[in-house]
Amino acid sequence: MKYLVLRESWSVAICTHEVLRNEIMIEPSQPMDKNCDAFFALDGDFDELYRSPEWKDAFFKGTQLDQAKLYTKGFLAFFEKNMRTIRDVAKEFQPDLLMTGQQSISECLAVGQKMSIPLFLITLSPISSSIDAPSPTMTKSSAKKQIVDKVIKLGSQLIMWNHTKKSINQFRKEMDLPSQKTFECEFLPQFVLVPASLQKYQKSWPSSIIPSGFWNFQHDETDPPYPPAEIASFFDAKDPPIFIGFGTIGFPSTFDLLNSIKMAFSQLGKRAIVCLPIEEIRDLRGLQLPDTIRVIGDGTASLRWMFARCCCVVHHGNHHYSSLCLSLGIPSVIYPLFSDQPFWAKLISKLKVGPETYHSLREFNSDNLKFQLESVLKPEIKATCLEISSKIRSDSGSLQFSENFQSHFHKLKNCGKTLEWMPDRVTTDCLGCGITFTLVNRRHHCRSCGTIFCIDCLGYQVTPNWGKVPVCRKCFDAREPLLT
């Protein structure tokens, strides 16, 4: 984003959740909204959901279908209001481009189609129905297990679609757009925040997926917040400690978590920094921990500052933690739970900078923690980590994205057309050649302007937010110079 605002001189309006406002950075300690035209807040706080008792039950005891239902329920609580906020922001700001993550695809797609504004996806791992998502429970699985995982994945997607399609299509109806049939979005350019040097393009991926590097290496380890002197001295004393932290994820029992860590580290003879959500630390009165284990609250110091002083990081495998470890040359032990976390656990294993196999966070215990740490605290693992770190640092993720972005934007930018979807009742004849429509010669809409034609008056062309679809001659000629 820094390259778009500073290098390419773009103006940016940000529409996201208030809790993320200060995490969107251009320079150290400089919030993004100081360098863009506006910040628009969406409703909802998923961190609150992740700490709820219902979430803990679903993700630590329930099935993936239970998890999909709970996530969808939390999402729907503010879904309809946020859809209209995004639409209103687009009307006010009149952007040349929309960029979104996985959670807001459908509403941004509707806005982009209506206003003829190209939509780009920014994802933390490749998303497509043709890609088998890694299992959150193991690295190596049988063919039968893979089939079961695929069925569960499709079932989860179906649950989410069935719960949201009514709201999505009502939103589209308000904007005079045709109904959306599925969540499919493989016609949209998808910039995946993974360096191509680490994750090669796979044949099973749609051509729209573009590995675009890490973007979060603009800061160094001097970035705030700085830890208190007492915590800083713990990091610097003796051998580097092992960092253990799972972001804002709440455990069913923090006591059980810390007791498992205590047991594993008593046998390993290592020191540990355990980072927990602030509200969970308040409930730890009475728990006795050795001096070799220090518990701190989330946000005590920047992750980059802490990771750079550790010999290993045990985490849940989200993009931020995984990319930091890879860039700093630190081994990872990942306990994934959901979303993109299994993808990163599998990639870390494949790169040989973590254990050969991984366990789900719901399987966390002292035995597998000890075994996983012993398997990565080896000189050859550290050497591989440093080699990959050097390779990543030689790449410029921001520059790589900027170049890919400019190339795709040039082909998909608005060529002066606005979609006005014409109702079928408006005409009984083709507005191109005048032929009368029949049961055989049916109506077809140009996906660029929305006008009704017969199929002979339309040609197929790559069109923003639609893919390769039928367009009229006038729209075809307007876009053709951009595609050559």
XYZ file of C-alpha atoms in Angstrom, residues 30-214:
185
model
C 2.374 6.573 11.111
C -1.257 5.406 10.626
C -2.322 4.935 7.052
C -5.273 7.318 7.319
C -2.873 10.268 7.776
C -1.690 9.679 4.213
C -4.974 8.907 2.500
C -8.133 10.856 1.839
C -10.414 9.122 4.333
C -10.959 6.285 6.776
C -14.422 4.680 6.971
C -15.188 2.289 9.842
C -17.124 -0.939 9.425
C -19.105 -2.553 12.228
C -17.953 -5.689 14.009
C -14.993 -6.983 16.012
C -13.915 -10.531 15.186
C -11.411 -10.502 18.056
C -14.376 -10.361 20.414
C -15.870 -13.400 18.663
C -12.562 -15.299 18.911
C -12.559 -14.869 22.700
C -16.200 -15.868 23.258
C -17.228 -19.138 24.988
C -19.248 -20.125 21.888
C -16.175 -19.771 19.700
C -14.042 -21.861 22.059
C -16.665 -24.629 22.062
C -16.982 -24.670 18.277
C -13.265 -24.539 17.458
C -11.876 -26.688 20.261
C -14.682 -29.240 20.579
C -16.954 -28.964 17.548
C -16.640 -29.907 13.873
C -15.646 -27.695 10.953
C -19.324 -27.396 10.068
C -20.040 -26.113 13.609
C -17.255 -23.589 13.109
C -18.667 -22.459 9.751
C -22.109 -21.927 11.312
C -20.703 -19.869 14.213
C -18.446 -17.791 11.965
C -21.348 -17.101 9.610
C -23.582 -16.132 12.523
C -20.989 -13.628 13.785
C -20.458 -12.333 10.263
C -24.189 -11.810 9.610
C -24.595 -9.684 12.747
C -23.156 -6.697 10.885
C -23.076 -7.960 7.274
C -26.004 -6.004 5.803
C -25.008 -2.680 7.339
C -21.408 -3.072 6.200
C -22.497 -3.899 2.626
C -24.279 -0.580 2.385
C -21.419 1.283 4.055
C -19.054 -0.014 1.366
C -21.505 1.000 -1.352
C -21.942 4.504 0.100
C -18.173 4.975 0.483
C -17.670 3.998 -3.172
C -20.344 6.480 -4.266
C -18.740 9.268 -2.227
C -15.125 8.514 -3.104
C -15.687 7.485 -6.780
C -12.598 5.229 -6.881
C -10.791 3.900 -9.950
C -10.163 0.589 -8.198
C -11.568 -1.562 -5.380
C -9.333 -3.859 -3.320
C -10.739 -6.314 -0.791
C -9.986 -9.404 1.240
C -11.946 -12.639 1.436
C -14.630 -11.407 3.841
C -16.034 -8.638 1.627
C -15.870 -10.176 -1.850
C -19.594 -10.309 -2.653
C -20.479 -6.744 -1.662
C -17.381 -5.280 -3.335
C -18.093 -7.358 -6.436
C -21.622 -5.930 -6.633
C -20.344 -2.354 -6.219
C -17.583 -2.927 -8.772
C -19.970 -4.436 -11.329
C -22.497 -1.616 -10.919
C -19.933 1.193 -11.122
C -17.650 -0.582 -13.646
C -14.736 -0.349 -11.200
C -12.235 -3.256 -11.324
C -11.986 -5.313 -8.134
C -8.723 -6.912 -6.974
C -8.549 -9.550 -4.224
C -5.744 -9.432 -1.649
C -5.473 -12.812 0.087
C -3.174 -14.405 2.662
C -3.295 -17.797 0.929
C -4.738 -18.910 -2.423
C -8.543 -19.214 -2.370
C -10.372 -21.220 -5.021
C -12.817 -24.123 -5.081
C -10.281 -25.965 -7.258
C -7.620 -25.804 -4.519
C -7.684 -28.438 -1.788
C -7.320 -26.615 1.516
C -4.758 -28.285 3.823
C -6.268 -30.151 6.749
C -6.019 -28.305 10.103
C -5.193 -31.604 11.837
C -2.221 -33.115 10.013
C 0.338 -32.631 7.245
C 0.318 -36.099 5.736
C -3.106 -37.646 5.225
C -4.577 -40.594 3.344
C -6.606 -40.275 0.149
C -9.730 -41.055 2.194
C -8.913 -38.259 4.666
C -8.332 -35.818 1.794
C -11.743 -36.661 0.328
C -13.389 -36.124 3.728
C -11.605 -32.774 4.126
C -12.783 -31.679 0.677
C -16.393 -32.625 1.469
C -16.193 -30.707 4.765
C -14.721 -27.690 2.952
C -17.528 -27.705 0.385
C -20.108 -28.191 3.146
C -18.714 -25.199 5.067
C -18.839 -23.044 1.928
C -22.420 -24.153 1.270
C -23.467 -23.238 4.823
C -21.957 -19.767 4.492
C -23.504 -19.231 1.059
C -26.980 -20.398 2.146
C -26.867 -17.976 5.100
C -25.700 -14.971 3.087
C -27.131 -15.349 -0.432
C -30.501 -13.772 0.439
C -28.840 -10.613 1.803
C -26.331 -10.505 -1.070
C -28.964 -10.814 -3.776
C -31.262 -8.286 -2.089
C -28.290 -5.904 -2.113
C -27.724 -6.648 -5.805
C -31.413 -6.152 -6.554
C -31.281 -2.678 -4.985
C -28.556 -1.834 -7.520
C -30.406 -3.418 -10.494
C -27.890 -6.239 -10.847
C -28.582 -9.882 -11.763
C -28.531 -12.422 -8.941
C -25.245 -13.966 -7.812
C -25.357 -17.764 -8.004
C -22.296 -18.808 -5.961
C -19.262 -17.481 -4.096
C -17.071 -18.208 -7.150
C -14.589 -15.428 -7.868
C -11.919 -17.069 -10.029
C -12.313 -14.357 -12.688
C -10.980 -11.711 -10.247
C -7.232 -10.969 -10.039
C -6.063 -12.462 -6.731
C -2.819 -11.105 -5.295
C -1.587 -13.660 -2.751
C 0.798 -12.330 -0.107
C 3.347 -15.115 -0.595
C 6.726 -14.730 -2.347
C 6.876 -16.689 -5.606
C 10.293 -17.971 -4.479
C 8.599 -19.807 -1.578
C 5.355 -20.944 -3.171
C 5.578 -21.760 -6.863
C 2.480 -21.407 -9.031
C 0.530 -24.687 -9.006
C -1.167 -26.204 -12.068
C -4.386 -26.612 -10.058
C -4.563 -22.860 -9.438
C -6.708 -20.652 -11.686
C -4.701 -18.208 -13.830
C -6.076 -15.288 -11.783
C -3.837 -16.164 -8.780
C -0.676 -14.020 -8.605
C 1.965 -14.692 -5.877
C 2.970 -11.149 -4.868
C 5.470 -11.370 -2.031
C 5.417 -10.171 1.569
